[in-house]
Amino acid sequence: MGAFGTLDTSTVVRSTPVERLDLSGKRLTVVGGTNGLGQAIARQALALGADVTIVGRTLRDDRHERLHFVQADLSSMKEAVRLGEELPVENQDVVLFTNGITAAKVREETPEGIERDMAISYLSRYAMLRGLDERIGTARAAGSAPARVFIMAGPGGDQEGDPGDLNALKDYNQNTAHMNTVAANEALTVHGASTTPGPVYFGLNPGLIKTDIRANYLGEGSFAHKITEALVGLLSQSAQTYAKRIVPLLFTDDLDGRNGLMFDRKARPIRVSLSMTPQRVDSFMTASEELLRTAVA
């Protein structure tokens, strides 16, 4: 099983090609939609007629009648809990989480005492979904298929993680810390898919794409950062190409009646990591709740 997942050839999901897709009347919320992949996906959905809400620190797009901006600091767990209670999602068809960074070379900590990558890339999502899950899509027309939650990280790569050290307080290692967020996000997806009633959950593994996500590790604007992103840009698809592949998946009717699937950089189904046993998923959820309570105490 590679870092980007193993194709699940037993599962076929068909989507309308983006050139023929009309999203008029559809509603999408992108948490982390102010830059990177989230921004590219939000822009693509908006261009196809969807009503789009983006959540993030700074709006970088022009105002539009179908674009709504909710300002938030996703490194703050108190803010994430508040968003979970107040963000209007009752009429949303899809809620997508793309917010994330990579861990720094030296451990960084938020004012609430949480390792920064863990706070932004995972725990904020967990905190928000505690309040959002039971409300997503509940005000849509009677008989509608369940609303959808998509969680972007790196599912299917068989990252075991360490639920006993979510806050990276043991011997700190950048890669270990970041892979813990990857494993935790896959556990969150699997857990969400097992919880009914409520929205259905899916995982996204975009692989390597040129964005600013590595700036926290390499140093924003540094020579290493510029060279790395230039190479990634040469060897992989662009954020815009990924958005054209993923936006049709977010809304395809072929996902009605399905739950818990994971998808790779080309929107193809991949297998859930073998390490994501029910016991391990439960361990991550228990540890997440304990860490969140510590942060907001």
Short mmCIF file of C-alpha atoms in Angstrom, two decimals:
data_model
loop_
_atom_site.label_atom_id
_atom_site.label_comp_id
_atom_site.label_asym_id
_atom_site.label_seq_id
_atom_site.Cartn_x
_atom_site.Cartn_y
_atom_site.Cartn_z
CA MET A 1 0.00 0.00 0.00
CA GLY A 2 1.60 3.27 -1.17
CA ALA A 3 1.42 6.70 0.40
CA PHE A 4 -1.32 7.65 -2.03
CA GLY A 5 -3.43 4.55 -1.50
CA THR A 6 -4.26 1.30 -3.28
CA LEU A 7 -6.92 1.41 -5.98
CA ASP A 8 -10.16 -0.32 -5.08
CA THR A 9 -11.00 -1.94 -8.40
CA SER A 10 -14.17 -3.49 -6.98
CA THR A 11 -15.77 -0.06 -6.58
CA VAL A 12 -16.86 2.13 -9.50
CA VAL A 13 -18.03 5.71 -9.03
CA ARG A 14 -19.12 7.68 -12.08
CA SER A 15 -19.30 11.47 -12.28
CA THR A 16 -20.55 13.95 -14.85
CA PRO A 17 -17.57 15.45 -16.72
CA VAL A 18 -16.84 18.95 -15.48
CA GLU A 19 -17.50 20.38 -18.95
CA ARG A 20 -21.15 19.26 -18.72
CA LEU A 21 -21.71 19.81 -15.01
CA ASP A 22 -24.29 22.33 -13.81
CA LEU A 23 -24.29 22.94 -10.06
CA SER A 24 -27.07 25.53 -10.00
CA GLY A 25 -28.98 25.16 -6.74
CA LYS A 26 -26.22 23.13 -5.06
CA ARG A 27 -24.57 24.36 -1.86
CA LEU A 28 -20.99 23.74 -0.78
CA THR A 29 -19.05 24.80 2.32
CA VAL A 30 -15.25 24.63 2.10
CA VAL A 31 -13.42 24.88 5.42
CA GLY A 32 -10.00 26.16 4.43
CA GLY A 33 -11.30 27.56 1.16
CA THR A 34 -9.27 30.76 1.17
CA ASN A 35 -6.13 29.30 -0.42
CA GLY A 36 -4.56 26.16 -1.89
CA LEU A 37 -6.73 23.23 -2.92
CA GLY A 38 -9.72 24.52 -0.99
CA GLN A 39 -9.65 27.78 -2.91
CA ALA A 40 -9.31 25.99 -6.26
CA ILE A 41 -12.26 23.72 -5.45
CA ALA A 42 -14.39 26.63 -4.22
CA ARG A 43 -13.65 28.61 -7.38
CA GLN A 44 -14.49 25.65 -9.62
CA ALA A 45 -17.78 24.97 -7.86
CA LEU A 46 -18.69 28.67 -8.00
CA ALA A 47 -17.93 28.80 -11.74
CA LEU A 48 -20.31 25.86 -12.26
CA GLY A 49 -23.19 27.62 -10.53
CA ALA A 50 -22.97 26.42 -6.93
CA ASP A 51 -23.62 28.55 -3.88
CA VAL A 52 -20.29 28.43 -2.00
CA THR A 53 -19.35 29.29 1.58
CA ILE A 54 -15.66 29.45 2.46
CA VAL A 55 -14.24 29.45 5.98
CA GLY A 56 -10.77 30.78 6.67
CA ARG A 57 -8.61 33.60 7.91
CA THR A 58 -8.42 35.94 4.88
CA LEU A 59 -10.68 36.26 1.84
CA ARG A 60 -8.55 36.31 -1.31
CA ASP A 61 -11.32 36.21 -3.91
CA ASP A 62 -13.51 38.92 -5.39
CA ARG A 63 -16.96 39.29 -3.92
CA HIS A 64 -19.75 37.36 -5.64
CA GLU A 65 -23.45 37.03 -4.91
CA ARG A 66 -23.08 33.25 -4.52
CA LEU A 67 -19.84 33.40 -2.52
CA HIS A 68 -20.08 33.72 1.26
CA PHE A 69 -17.11 34.21 3.57
CA VAL A 70 -16.87 33.26 7.24
CA GLN A 71 -13.72 34.55 8.91
CA ALA A 72 -12.15 32.17 11.40
CA ASP A 73 -8.82 31.28 13.01
CA LEU A 74 -8.70 27.52 12.58
CA SER A 75 -5.71 27.18 14.90
CA SER A 76 -8.01 28.03 17.82
CA MET A 77 -10.04 25.20 19.28
CA LYS A 78 -12.39 27.61 21.01
CA GLU A 79 -13.07 29.15 17.60
CA ALA A 80 -13.57 25.72 16.05
CA VAL A 81 -16.06 24.73 18.75
CA ARG A 82 -17.92 28.01 18.19
CA LEU A 83 -18.05 27.38 14.44
CA GLY A 84 -19.42 23.91 15.10
CA GLU A 85 -22.26 25.48 17.05
CA GLU A 86 -22.95 28.50 14.83
CA LEU A 87 -21.89 27.86 11.21
CA PRO A 88 -25.10 27.67 9.14
CA VAL A 89 -24.95 24.28 7.42
CA GLU A 90 -28.54 23.14 7.62
CA ASN A 91 -29.11 23.78 3.89
CA GLN A 92 -25.71 22.55 2.68
CA ASP A 93 -25.33 19.60 0.34
CA VAL A 94 -21.58 19.15 0.90
CA VAL A 95 -19.15 20.25 3.61
CA LEU A 96 -15.51 19.85 2.64
CA PHE A 97 -12.53 20.16 5.00
CA THR A 98 -9.27 21.19 3.29
CA ASN A 99 -7.66 23.30 6.05
CA GLY A 100 -4.14 22.15 6.84
CA ILE A 101 -0.42 22.79 7.06
CA THR A 102 2.63 20.60 7.61
CA ALA A 103 4.46 20.34 10.89
CA ALA A 104 7.49 22.56 11.41
CA LYS A 105 11.05 21.31 11.87
CA VAL A 106 10.87 22.44 15.50
CA ARG A 107 7.66 21.80 17.43
CA GLU A 108 5.29 24.79 17.35
CA GLU A 109 2.46 25.25 19.81
CA THR A 110 -0.72 27.30 19.67
CA PRO A 111 -1.71 29.58 22.59
CA GLU A 112 -4.05 26.78 23.69
CA GLY A 113 -1.11 24.37 24.04
CA ILE A 114 -1.73 22.23 20.93
CA GLU A 115 0.98 21.31 18.40
CA ARG A 116 0.19 23.67 15.53
CA ASP A 117 -0.14 21.15 12.70
CA MET A 118 -2.40 18.95 14.81
CA ALA A 119 -4.54 21.95 15.74
CA ILE A 120 -5.07 23.25 12.21
CA SER A 121 -4.96 20.07 10.14
CA TYR A 122 -7.03 17.81 12.35
CA LEU A 123 -8.30 18.84 15.77
CA SER A 124 -10.15 21.90 14.45
CA ARG A 125 -12.04 19.58 12.09
CA TYR A 126 -12.91 17.21 14.91
CA ALA A 127 -14.03 20.13 17.07
CA MET A 128 -16.23 21.60 14.35
CA LEU A 129 -17.85 18.31 13.42
CA ARG A 130 -18.91 17.70 17.03
CA GLY A 131 -21.42 20.49 16.49
CA LEU A 132 -21.94 20.37 12.74
CA ASP A 133 -22.60 16.66 12.20
CA GLU A 134 -26.17 16.57 13.46
CA ARG A 135 -27.10 19.78 11.57
CA ILE A 136 -25.57 19.35 8.11
CA GLY A 137 -28.25 19.24 5.42
CA THR A 138 -31.20 18.94 7.81
CA ALA A 139 -33.15 21.84 6.25
CA ARG A 140 -33.02 20.50 2.69
CA ALA A 141 -36.08 19.16 0.92
CA ALA A 142 -37.73 16.07 2.37
CA GLY A 143 -36.51 12.92 0.68
CA SER A 144 -33.09 14.34 -0.18
CA ALA A 145 -30.15 11.94 -0.04
CA PRO A 146 -27.98 12.46 3.07
CA ALA A 147 -25.65 15.45 2.97
CA ARG A 148 -21.97 14.71 2.50
CA VAL A 149 -18.81 15.42 4.46
CA PHE A 150 -15.48 15.14 2.64
CA ILE A 151 -12.26 15.13 4.67
CA MET A 152 -9.04 15.85 2.79
CA ALA A 153 -5.77 14.45 4.16
CA GLY A 154 -3.97 11.28 3.09
CA PRO A 155 -6.29 8.31 3.62
CA GLY A 156 -5.41 4.90 2.31
CA GLY A 157 -1.66 5.24 2.93
CA ASP A 158 -1.78 2.93 5.96
CA GLN A 159 -0.46 5.52 8.39
CA GLU A 160 -1.01 4.06 11.85
CA GLY A 161 -0.31 7.21 13.82
CA ASP A 162 -0.15 7.30 17.59
CA PRO A 163 -3.39 8.24 19.34
CA GLY A 164 -1.46 8.24 22.59
CA ASP A 165 0.63 11.22 21.42
CA LEU A 166 -1.67 13.44 19.37
CA ASN A 167 -0.01 16.51 20.82
CA ALA A 168 3.51 15.40 19.82
CA LEU A 169 4.94 15.67 23.32
CA LYS A 170 7.27 12.68 22.99
CA ASP A 171 10.51 12.85 21.02
CA TYR A 172 9.41 15.34 18.37
CA ASN A 173 9.83 14.48 14.71
CA GLN A 174 8.26 16.56 11.95
CA ASN A 175 7.21 13.65 9.75
CA THR A 176 5.82 11.64 12.67
CA ALA A 177 3.82 14.63 13.87
CA HIS A 178 2.32 15.29 10.46
CA MET A 179 1.54 11.64 9.76
CA ASN A 180 -0.37 11.61 13.04
CA THR A 181 -2.73 14.21 11.57
CA VAL A 182 -3.09 12.05 8.45
CA ALA A 183 -4.01 8.97 10.47
CA ALA A 184 -6.34 10.95 12.73
CA ASN A 185 -8.22 12.38 9.75
CA GLU A 186 -8.72 8.94 8.26
CA ALA A 187 -9.98 7.71 11.63
CA LEU A 188 -12.38 10.68 11.75
CA THR A 189 -13.71 9.76 8.30
CA VAL A 190 -14.19 6.10 9.21
CA HIS A 191 -15.84 7.07 12.49
CA GLY A 192 -18.19 9.53 10.79
CA ALA A 193 -19.21 6.89 8.25
CA SER A 194 -20.13 4.50 11.06
CA THR A 195 -22.37 7.00 12.85
CA THR A 196 -26.04 7.18 11.89
CA PRO A 197 -28.25 9.05 11.32
CA GLY A 198 -26.45 12.02 9.84
CA PRO A 199 -24.36 12.91 6.80
CA VAL A 200 -22.28 10.38 4.92
CA TYR A 201 -18.49 10.67 5.06
CA PHE A 202 -15.78 10.33 2.42
CA GLY A 203 -12.00 10.80 2.41
CA LEU A 204 -9.80 12.55 -0.17
CA ASN A 205 -6.11 11.89 -0.81
CA PRO A 206 -4.88 14.53 -3.31
CA GLY A 207 -1.27 13.39 -3.26
CA LEU A 208 1.45 15.92 -4.06
CA ILE A 209 0.19 19.17 -5.56
CA LYS A 210 1.85 22.57 -5.73
CA THR A 211 0.37 24.69 -2.93
CA ASP A 212 1.71 26.58 0.08
CA ILE A 213 1.08 23.68 2.48
CA ARG A 214 4.81 22.94 2.85
CA ALA A 215 5.72 26.55 3.68
CA ASN A 216 5.53 25.91 7.42
CA TYR A 217 8.17 23.21 7.17
CA LEU A 218 10.47 24.63 4.49
CA GLY A 219 10.14 28.30 5.41
CA GLU A 220 7.78 30.44 3.38
CA GLY A 221 9.57 32.05 0.45
CA SER A 222 12.88 30.30 1.20
CA PHE A 223 15.06 28.85 -1.54
CA ALA A 224 14.18 25.32 -0.42
CA HIS A 225 10.49 26.18 -0.51
CA LYS A 226 10.68 27.69 -4.00
CA ILE A 227 12.69 24.79 -5.44
CA THR A 228 10.48 22.15 -3.85
CA GLU A 229 7.26 23.71 -5.12
CA ALA A 230 8.76 24.20 -8.57
CA LEU A 231 9.61 20.48 -8.75
CA VAL A 232 6.21 19.45 -7.42
CA GLY A 233 4.60 21.71 -10.01
CA LEU A 234 6.58 20.03 -12.80
CA LEU A 235 5.88 16.48 -11.67
CA SER A 236 2.25 16.63 -10.56
CA GLN A 237 -1.12 18.06 -11.50
CA SER A 238 -2.08 21.62 -10.63
CA ALA A 239 -4.61 22.59 -7.99
CA GLN A 240 -6.95 23.65 -10.78
CA THR A 241 -6.70 20.27 -12.53
CA TYR A 242 -7.39 18.49 -9.25
CA ALA A 243 -10.43 20.72 -8.66
CA LYS A 244 -11.83 19.81 -12.08
CA ARG A 245 -11.56 16.13 -11.13
CA ILE A 246 -12.89 16.42 -7.60
CA VAL A 247 -15.80 18.87 -7.88
CA PRO A 248 -17.85 16.44 -10.03
CA LEU A 249 -17.18 13.73 -7.42
CA LEU A 250 -18.45 15.92 -4.58
CA PHE A 251 -21.89 16.12 -6.16
CA THR A 252 -22.26 12.94 -8.22
CA ASP A 253 -25.51 11.01 -7.79
CA ASP A 254 -23.40 7.85 -7.89
CA LEU A 255 -22.46 8.45 -4.24
CA ASP A 256 -26.08 8.25 -3.11
CA GLY A 257 -26.43 5.22 -0.87
CA ARG A 258 -22.67 4.97 -0.31
CA ASN A 259 -20.61 5.85 2.73
CA GLY A 260 -17.00 5.71 3.92
CA LEU A 261 -15.26 5.60 0.53
CA MET A 262 -11.81 7.11 0.01
CA PHE A 263 -10.58 8.68 -3.24
CA ASP A 264 -7.15 9.36 -4.74
CA ARG A 265 -5.77 12.33 -6.70
CA LYS A 266 -7.74 11.31 -9.80
CA ALA A 267 -11.02 10.84 -7.91
CA ARG A 268 -10.65 7.05 -8.08
CA PRO A 269 -11.75 4.87 -5.14
CA ILE A 270 -8.92 3.59 -2.93
CA ARG A 271 -8.98 1.14 -0.06
CA VAL A 272 -9.22 2.20 3.56
CA SER A 273 -5.94 1.69 5.42
CA LEU A 274 -5.61 -1.75 6.98
CA SER A 275 -4.52 -0.08 10.22
CA MET A 276 -7.92 1.60 10.64
CA THR A 277 -9.49 -1.12 12.76
CA PRO A 278 -12.54 -0.24 14.88
CA GLN A 279 -10.37 -0.33 17.98
CA ARG A 280 -7.82 2.08 16.52
CA VAL A 281 -10.52 4.44 15.29
CA ASP A 282 -12.07 4.47 18.77
CA SER A 283 -8.66 5.18 20.30
CA PHE A 284 -8.22 8.21 18.04
CA MET A 285 -11.69 9.55 18.86
CA THR A 286 -11.16 9.13 22.61
CA ALA A 287 -7.76 10.82 22.45
CA SER A 288 -9.19 13.62 20.30
CA GLU A 289 -11.92 14.38 22.80
CA GLU A 290 -9.43 14.44 25.68
CA LEU A 291 -7.06 16.78 23.82
CA LEU A 292 -9.88 19.10 22.80
CA ARG A 293 -11.13 19.36 26.37
CA THR A 294 -7.62 20.26 27.47
CA ALA A 295 -7.39 22.98 24.82
CA VAL A 296 -10.70 24.67 25.61
CA ALA A 297 -10.57 24.27 29.41
#
